[in-house]
Amino acid sequence: MNEKQWKIFCEFKKDFNEKIKEWEIRIPNLKELQKKAAEEAGTPAYSFETPVVYNRDLDKITEADCIKLIVIGDNPGKDEQLEKNNRYLVGQAGKIAEGFFRRNDELGVDFRKNVIILNKTPIHSAKTVQLRKIMQLGGKEVSDLIEESQLWMAKKTTELHRDLCFAAENKGECPELWLVGYSELKGKGFFLPYRDELKKNYLCNKEIWERVFVFQHFSMNRFSIDLKDFMRADENLNLMDAIHRLGEKHKTEVFDLG
C-alpha cells in the first residue's frame, strides 16, 4: 500500500474496532442468546467466547502488503469467535479459500497477506441462519443491533474500497471486492439490508462498482465447483476472465441489474 492507502486502512481498522466494542456493550446478554439459538437448532455444544468479532488478521497486514482483494463473507462462525482466533474465514471454508489461491498462483494472491477479509455482520452465530432466531429471542433491541451492524459494515466497506481505489497510484493498486455467499442476499434473504445499503453507496461511484463481483461461498467447495462449471461452457476463457464474468453474472442476479 502507498502512504495514503495505509492511512485509510488504519483509520478503517480503528473505527471498526471501536464499533465492535460499542456493540458488545450494548447487548450484554448477546452471548446467552447465541447459545440458546444454537441449542434450539441442535448444534453440538461448543465454547461461546466472543459474541461480536473483530478480525485480528487486519492487524497483521502491513504497509508493505499490496491489497488485491476485499473479500466479504457472511458472519463469524464457531471457529472465528474463539478467543484464540478472533479471525475471519479460519474454519474449513477459509482453508478451501487459501488452497484455491495457492493452487492458482497466476492470480498472484496470498489469501492471508493480499486480502482484507470482512463480513456482512461481525455478530457470531454457529450457522448464519441462526441470526434470525437470535433476533427473535432478543426482541427489537437485538434486531435493531443486527440490522445496524449490516448497514454500518456495508457503508464502511464501500467507503474503504472507494478510498483505497482513489488513493491508488496505478490500477494495480485498486483492489476488487468479492462478495462470497449470496443465498441470503436474494429473495427474502437475511442480508437484504446489507445488499441494499451496499448498492446505494456504490451507485455514487460507478467506476468502483465495476470492481465488485459476487460468488458462491468457499464452504463445501461451492465457489470452485461453480467456477469449473462456468468454465466448461467456454473453454477459451482464462481463469481471471472466467472469474470476472461469473462474478458479474451473479452480481446482476443478486442486485437485480438485468
mmCIF file of C-alpha atoms in Angstrom:
data_model
loop_
_atom_site.group_PDB
_atom_site.id
_atom_site.type_symbol
_atom_site.label_atom_id
_atom_site.label_comp_id
_atom_site.label_asym_id
_atom_site.label_seq_id
_atom_site.Cartn_x
_atom_site.Cartn_y
_atom_site.Cartn_z
ATOM 1 C CA MET A 1 0.000 0.000 0.000
ATOM 2 C CA ASN A 2 1.138 3.530 -0.588
ATOM 3 C CA GLU A 3 1.195 6.015 2.289
ATOM 4 C CA LYS A 4 -2.330 7.332 1.616
ATOM 5 C CA GLN A 5 -3.794 3.835 1.361
ATOM 6 C CA TRP A 6 -2.098 2.761 4.580
ATOM 7 C CA LYS A 7 -3.580 5.729 6.442
ATOM 8 C CA ILE A 8 -7.056 4.927 5.054
ATOM 9 C CA PHE A 9 -6.732 1.283 6.079
ATOM 10 C CA CYS A 10 -5.547 2.156 9.603
ATOM 11 C CA GLU A 11 -8.464 4.572 10.085
ATOM 12 C CA PHE A 12 -10.893 1.871 8.980
ATOM 13 C CA LYS A 13 -9.396 -0.639 11.437
ATOM 14 C CA LYS A 14 -9.635 1.866 14.280
ATOM 15 C CA ASP A 15 -13.282 2.706 13.533
ATOM 16 C CA PHE A 16 -14.170 -0.962 13.129
ATOM 17 C CA ASN A 17 -12.548 -1.980 16.405
ATOM 18 C CA GLU A 18 -14.282 0.820 18.301
ATOM 19 C CA LYS A 19 -17.642 -0.111 16.795
ATOM 20 C CA ILE A 20 -17.195 -3.747 17.820
ATOM 21 C CA LYS A 21 -16.636 -2.659 21.443
ATOM 22 C CA GLU A 22 -19.710 -0.408 21.314
ATOM 23 C CA TRP A 23 -21.936 -3.216 20.030
ATOM 24 C CA GLU A 24 -20.620 -5.675 22.643
ATOM 25 C CA ILE A 25 -21.503 -3.294 25.484
ATOM 26 C CA ARG A 26 -24.965 -2.535 24.137
ATOM 27 C CA ILE A 27 -26.268 -6.127 24.397
ATOM 28 C CA PRO A 28 -24.583 -7.717 27.452
ATOM 29 C CA ASN A 29 -26.665 -10.920 27.177
ATOM 30 C CA LEU A 30 -25.925 -11.480 23.479
ATOM 31 C CA LYS A 31 -23.727 -14.494 24.219
ATOM 32 C CA GLU A 32 -26.594 -16.202 26.045
ATOM 33 C CA LEU A 33 -28.943 -15.547 23.127
ATOM 34 C CA GLN A 34 -26.395 -17.036 20.714
ATOM 35 C CA LYS A 35 -26.037 -20.106 22.913
ATOM 36 C CA LYS A 36 -29.810 -20.602 23.170
ATOM 37 C CA ALA A 37 -30.257 -20.234 19.394
ATOM 38 C CA ALA A 38 -27.581 -22.863 18.800
ATOM 39 C CA GLU A 39 -29.110 -25.249 21.331
ATOM 40 C CA GLU A 40 -32.581 -24.907 19.805
ATOM 41 C CA ALA A 41 -31.085 -25.678 16.380
ATOM 42 C CA GLY A 42 -29.446 -28.840 17.733
ATOM 43 C CA THR A 43 -25.914 -27.531 17.236
ATOM 44 C CA PRO A 44 -23.310 -29.683 19.035
ATOM 45 C CA ALA A 45 -22.031 -27.938 22.173
ATOM 46 C CA TYR A 46 -19.065 -25.611 21.777
ATOM 47 C CA SER A 47 -17.416 -22.784 23.727
ATOM 48 C CA PHE A 48 -19.128 -19.404 23.289
ATOM 49 C CA GLU A 49 -16.392 -16.804 23.719
ATOM 50 C CA THR A 50 -16.765 -13.709 21.510
ATOM 51 C CA PRO A 51 -20.300 -12.517 20.644
ATOM 52 C CA VAL A 52 -19.142 -9.704 18.308
ATOM 53 C CA VAL A 53 -15.913 -10.494 16.483
ATOM 54 C CA TYR A 54 -13.208 -8.141 15.263
ATOM 55 C CA ASN A 55 -10.904 -9.714 12.664
ATOM 56 C CA ARG A 56 -7.419 -9.699 14.208
ATOM 57 C CA ASP A 57 -5.902 -10.623 10.844
ATOM 58 C CA LEU A 58 -6.422 -6.984 9.891
ATOM 59 C CA ASP A 59 -3.706 -6.118 12.413
ATOM 60 C CA LYS A 60 -1.243 -8.444 10.674
ATOM 61 C CA ILE A 61 -1.469 -6.576 7.376
ATOM 62 C CA THR A 62 1.478 -4.191 6.946
ATOM 63 C CA GLU A 63 2.085 -1.110 4.852
ATOM 64 C CA ALA A 64 4.368 -3.225 2.651
ATOM 65 C CA ASP A 65 1.479 -5.546 1.702
ATOM 66 C CA CYS A 66 -0.397 -4.974 -1.536
ATOM 67 C CA ILE A 67 -4.169 -5.323 -1.053
ATOM 68 C CA LYS A 68 -5.600 -7.007 -4.134
ATOM 69 C CA LEU A 69 -8.965 -8.151 -2.812
ATOM 70 C CA ILE A 70 -11.580 -7.266 -0.221
ATOM 71 C CA VAL A 71 -13.479 -10.495 0.463
ATOM 72 C CA ILE A 72 -16.853 -10.335 2.232
ATOM 73 C CA GLY A 73 -18.143 -13.458 3.974
ATOM 74 C CA ASP A 74 -21.364 -13.853 5.957
ATOM 75 C CA ASN A 75 -20.673 -13.709 9.712
ATOM 76 C CA PRO A 76 -18.226 -15.246 12.207
ATOM 77 C CA GLY A 77 -18.844 -18.924 12.924
ATOM 78 C CA LYS A 78 -17.720 -21.291 15.676
ATOM 79 C CA ASP A 79 -14.002 -21.171 14.883
ATOM 80 C CA GLU A 80 -13.884 -17.452 14.164
ATOM 81 C CA GLN A 81 -15.349 -16.444 17.552
ATOM 82 C CA LEU A 82 -12.876 -18.430 19.662
ATOM 83 C CA GLU A 83 -10.624 -16.060 21.595
ATOM 84 C CA LYS A 84 -7.513 -17.881 20.339
ATOM 85 C CA ASN A 85 -8.607 -16.944 16.817
ATOM 86 C CA ASN A 86 -10.896 -13.898 16.520
ATOM 87 C CA ARG A 87 -10.120 -14.107 12.819
ATOM 88 C CA TYR A 88 -12.431 -14.425 9.821
ATOM 89 C CA LEU A 89 -12.558 -17.423 7.486
ATOM 90 C CA VAL A 90 -10.280 -19.659 9.544
ATOM 91 C CA GLY A 91 -12.506 -22.761 9.507
ATOM 92 C CA GLN A 92 -12.939 -25.218 6.660
ATOM 93 C CA ALA A 93 -14.184 -22.529 4.255
ATOM 94 C CA GLY A 94 -11.077 -20.449 4.939
ATOM 95 C CA LYS A 95 -8.797 -23.418 4.296
ATOM 96 C CA ILE A 96 -10.551 -24.040 0.991
ATOM 97 C CA ALA A 97 -10.098 -20.376 0.033
ATOM 98 C CA GLU A 98 -6.388 -20.459 0.903
ATOM 99 C CA GLY A 99 -5.997 -23.639 -1.138
ATOM 100 C CA PHE A 100 -7.734 -22.132 -4.164
ATOM 101 C CA PHE A 101 -5.360 -19.172 -4.355
ATOM 102 C CA ARG A 102 -2.326 -21.327 -3.576
ATOM 103 C CA ARG A 103 -3.160 -23.710 -6.450
ATOM 104 C CA ASN A 104 -3.826 -20.824 -8.825
ATOM 105 C CA ASP A 105 -0.704 -18.777 -8.246
ATOM 106 C CA GLU A 106 -1.186 -16.993 -11.580
ATOM 107 C CA LEU A 107 -3.742 -14.850 -9.717
ATOM 108 C CA GLY A 108 -0.905 -13.511 -7.573
ATOM 109 C CA VAL A 109 -2.965 -13.522 -4.367
ATOM 110 C CA ASP A 110 -1.832 -14.668 -0.930
ATOM 111 C CA PHE A 111 -5.130 -15.090 0.931
ATOM 112 C CA ARG A 112 -3.610 -14.009 4.248
ATOM 113 C CA LYS A 113 -1.452 -11.120 3.020
ATOM 114 C CA ASN A 114 -3.158 -9.583 -0.016
ATOM 115 C CA VAL A 115 -6.774 -9.832 1.151
ATOM 116 C CA ILE A 116 -8.854 -7.758 3.565
ATOM 117 C CA ILE A 117 -11.449 -10.180 4.930
ATOM 118 C CA LEU A 118 -14.677 -8.705 6.285
ATOM 119 C CA ASN A 119 -18.223 -9.934 6.919
ATOM 120 C CA LYS A 120 -21.757 -8.722 6.329
ATOM 121 C CA THR A 121 -22.100 -8.589 10.106
ATOM 122 C CA PRO A 122 -19.497 -9.252 12.823
ATOM 123 C CA ILE A 123 -22.110 -10.832 15.109
ATOM 124 C CA HIS A 124 -21.455 -14.511 15.726
ATOM 125 C CA SER A 125 -23.743 -17.478 15.179
ATOM 126 C CA ALA A 126 -22.914 -21.156 14.656
ATOM 127 C CA LYS A 127 -24.807 -21.054 11.358
ATOM 128 C CA THR A 128 -25.806 -17.842 9.616
ATOM 129 C CA VAL A 129 -29.470 -18.845 9.633
ATOM 130 C CA GLN A 130 -29.398 -18.758 13.453
ATOM 131 C CA LEU A 131 -29.151 -14.971 13.354
ATOM 132 C CA ARG A 132 -32.908 -14.931 12.752
ATOM 133 C CA LYS A 133 -33.502 -16.912 15.935
ATOM 134 C CA ILE A 134 -31.163 -14.624 17.892
ATOM 135 C CA MET A 135 -33.212 -11.639 16.720
ATOM 136 C CA GLN A 136 -36.434 -13.400 17.669
ATOM 137 C CA LEU A 137 -35.124 -14.268 21.136
ATOM 138 C CA GLY A 138 -33.645 -10.825 21.755
ATOM 139 C CA GLY A 139 -36.544 -8.740 20.515
ATOM 140 C CA LYS A 140 -36.372 -5.278 18.997
ATOM 141 C CA GLU A 141 -33.140 -4.236 20.704
ATOM 142 C CA VAL A 142 -31.182 -7.146 19.261
ATOM 143 C CA SER A 143 -32.942 -6.952 15.883
ATOM 144 C CA ASP A 144 -32.031 -3.279 15.616
ATOM 145 C CA LEU A 145 -28.408 -4.032 16.523
ATOM 146 C CA ILE A 146 -28.009 -6.767 13.907
ATOM 147 C CA GLU A 147 -29.581 -4.623 11.189
ATOM 148 C CA GLU A 148 -27.460 -1.642 12.233
ATOM 149 C CA SER A 149 -24.341 -3.802 12.021
ATOM 150 C CA GLN A 150 -25.206 -4.770 8.433
ATOM 151 C CA LEU A 151 -25.799 -1.171 7.406
ATOM 152 C CA TRP A 152 -22.600 0.014 9.094
ATOM 153 C CA MET A 153 -20.486 -2.726 7.513
ATOM 154 C CA ALA A 154 -21.943 -2.070 4.054
ATOM 155 C CA LYS A 155 -21.360 1.679 4.258
ATOM 156 C CA LYS A 156 -17.859 1.483 5.751
ATOM 157 C CA THR A 157 -16.785 -1.292 3.383
ATOM 158 C CA THR A 158 -17.912 0.741 0.396
ATOM 159 C CA GLU A 159 -16.021 3.768 1.689
ATOM 160 C CA LEU A 160 -12.884 1.692 2.339
ATOM 161 C CA HIS A 161 -12.965 0.236 -1.172
ATOM 162 C CA ARG A 162 -13.618 3.607 -2.771
ATOM 163 C CA ASP A 163 -10.914 5.406 -0.813
ATOM 164 C CA LEU A 164 -8.289 2.720 -1.431
ATOM 165 C CA CYS A 165 -9.008 2.961 -5.168
ATOM 166 C CA PHE A 166 -9.000 6.772 -5.241
ATOM 167 C CA ALA A 167 -5.662 6.754 -3.404
ATOM 168 C CA ALA A 168 -4.141 4.218 -5.814
ATOM 169 C CA GLU A 169 -1.228 5.462 -7.869
ATOM 170 C CA ASN A 170 -1.958 2.908 -10.605
ATOM 171 C CA LYS A 171 -4.769 0.482 -11.491
ATOM 172 C CA GLY A 172 -2.895 -2.427 -9.926
ATOM 173 C CA GLU A 173 -3.253 -0.790 -6.511
ATOM 174 C CA CYS A 174 -7.064 -0.639 -6.759
ATOM 175 C CA PRO A 175 -8.468 -3.828 -5.153
ATOM 176 C CA GLU A 176 -11.510 -5.756 -6.271
ATOM 177 C CA LEU A 177 -14.325 -6.584 -3.861
ATOM 178 C CA TRP A 178 -15.690 -10.119 -3.813
ATOM 179 C CA LEU A 179 -18.990 -10.886 -2.077
ATOM 180 C CA VAL A 180 -18.814 -14.611 -1.342
ATOM 181 C CA GLY A 181 -22.017 -16.282 -0.273
ATOM 182 C CA TYR A 182 -25.141 -14.809 -1.851
ATOM 183 C CA SER A 183 -28.052 -17.073 -0.880
ATOM 184 C CA GLU A 184 -29.130 -14.639 1.871
ATOM 185 C CA LEU A 185 -28.729 -11.655 -0.481
ATOM 186 C CA LYS A 186 -31.650 -12.704 -2.683
ATOM 187 C CA GLY A 187 -35.415 -13.096 -2.301
ATOM 188 C CA LYS A 188 -36.338 -12.632 1.354
ATOM 189 C CA GLY A 189 -32.789 -13.283 2.480
ATOM 190 C CA PHE A 190 -31.402 -12.202 5.831
ATOM 191 C CA PHE A 191 -28.760 -9.888 4.383
ATOM 192 C CA LEU A 192 -31.031 -7.702 2.255
ATOM 193 C CA PRO A 193 -30.256 -4.612 4.413
ATOM 194 C CA TYR A 194 -26.564 -5.153 3.685
ATOM 195 C CA ARG A 195 -27.176 -5.685 -0.031
ATOM 196 C CA ASP A 196 -29.355 -2.614 -0.472
ATOM 197 C CA GLU A 197 -27.042 -0.343 1.525
ATOM 198 C CA LEU A 198 -24.031 -1.590 -0.442
ATOM 199 C CA LYS A 199 -25.739 -0.925 -3.767
ATOM 200 C CA LYS A 200 -26.898 2.533 -2.688
ATOM 201 C CA ASN A 201 -23.370 3.575 -1.751
ATOM 202 C CA TYR A 202 -21.701 2.093 -4.815
ATOM 203 C CA LEU A 203 -24.077 3.698 -7.279
ATOM 204 C CA CYS A 204 -22.448 7.020 -6.404
ATOM 205 C CA ASN A 205 -19.132 5.507 -7.540
ATOM 206 C CA LYS A 206 -19.899 3.561 -10.710
ATOM 207 C CA GLU A 207 -16.261 3.156 -11.677
ATOM 208 C CA ILE A 208 -15.555 1.387 -8.373
ATOM 209 C CA TRP A 209 -18.813 -0.585 -8.695
ATOM 210 C CA GLU A 210 -17.315 -2.229 -11.783
ATOM 211 C CA ARG A 211 -14.727 -3.817 -9.493
ATOM 212 C CA VAL A 212 -17.390 -5.567 -7.379
ATOM 213 C CA PHE A 213 -18.123 -9.257 -8.034
ATOM 214 C CA VAL A 214 -20.434 -11.834 -6.433
ATOM 215 C CA PHE A 215 -19.711 -15.543 -5.958
ATOM 216 C CA GLN A 216 -20.902 -18.650 -4.200
ATOM 217 C CA HIS A 217 -19.308 -19.274 -0.816
ATOM 218 C CA PHE A 218 -15.984 -21.074 -0.382
ATOM 219 C CA SER A 219 -17.645 -23.521 2.034
ATOM 220 C CA MET A 220 -18.359 -27.013 0.700
ATOM 221 C CA ASN A 221 -16.133 -26.018 -2.235
ATOM 222 C CA ARG A 222 -19.118 -24.287 -3.870
ATOM 223 C CA PHE A 223 -17.003 -21.407 -5.215
ATOM 224 C CA SER A 224 -14.682 -23.742 -7.143
ATOM 225 C CA ILE A 225 -17.450 -26.065 -8.352
ATOM 226 C CA ASP A 226 -19.441 -23.110 -9.684
ATOM 227 C CA LEU A 227 -16.349 -21.704 -11.396
ATOM 228 C CA LYS A 228 -15.440 -25.034 -13.012
ATOM 229 C CA ASP A 229 -18.988 -25.476 -14.336
ATOM 230 C CA PHE A 230 -18.871 -21.953 -15.767
ATOM 231 C CA MET A 231 -15.525 -22.548 -17.469
ATOM 232 C CA ARG A 232 -16.750 -25.764 -19.104
ATOM 233 C CA ALA A 233 -19.215 -23.676 -21.109
ATOM 234 C CA ASP A 234 -16.361 -21.680 -22.664
ATOM 235 C CA GLU A 235 -13.004 -23.460 -22.664
ATOM 236 C CA ASN A 236 -11.324 -20.448 -24.292
ATOM 237 C CA LEU A 237 -11.635 -18.369 -21.117
ATOM 238 C CA ASN A 238 -8.557 -17.924 -18.954
ATOM 239 C CA LEU A 239 -9.036 -18.174 -15.208
ATOM 240 C CA MET A 240 -9.235 -14.461 -14.396
ATOM 241 C CA ASP A 241 -11.642 -13.733 -17.260
ATOM 242 C CA ALA A 242 -13.857 -16.601 -16.096
ATOM 243 C CA ILE A 243 -13.816 -15.313 -12.513
ATOM 244 C CA HIS A 244 -14.805 -11.825 -13.623
ATOM 245 C CA ARG A 245 -17.583 -12.988 -15.944
ATOM 246 C CA LEU A 246 -19.013 -15.362 -13.358
ATOM 247 C CA GLY A 247 -18.812 -12.688 -10.660
ATOM 248 C CA GLU A 248 -20.554 -10.199 -12.929
ATOM 249 C CA LYS A 249 -23.274 -12.744 -13.734
ATOM 250 C CA HIS A 250 -24.058 -13.339 -10.076
ATOM 251 C CA LYS A 251 -23.886 -9.610 -9.345
ATOM 252 C CA THR A 252 -26.540 -8.994 -11.982
ATOM 253 C CA GLU A 253 -28.750 -11.683 -10.402
ATOM 254 C CA VAL A 254 -28.280 -10.594 -6.798
ATOM 255 C CA PHE A 255 -28.606 -6.838 -7.351
ATOM 256 C CA ASP A 256 -31.389 -7.198 -9.937
ATOM 257 C CA LEU A 257 -29.408 -5.426 -12.659
ATOM 258 C CA GLY A 258 -30.893 -7.333 -15.587
#
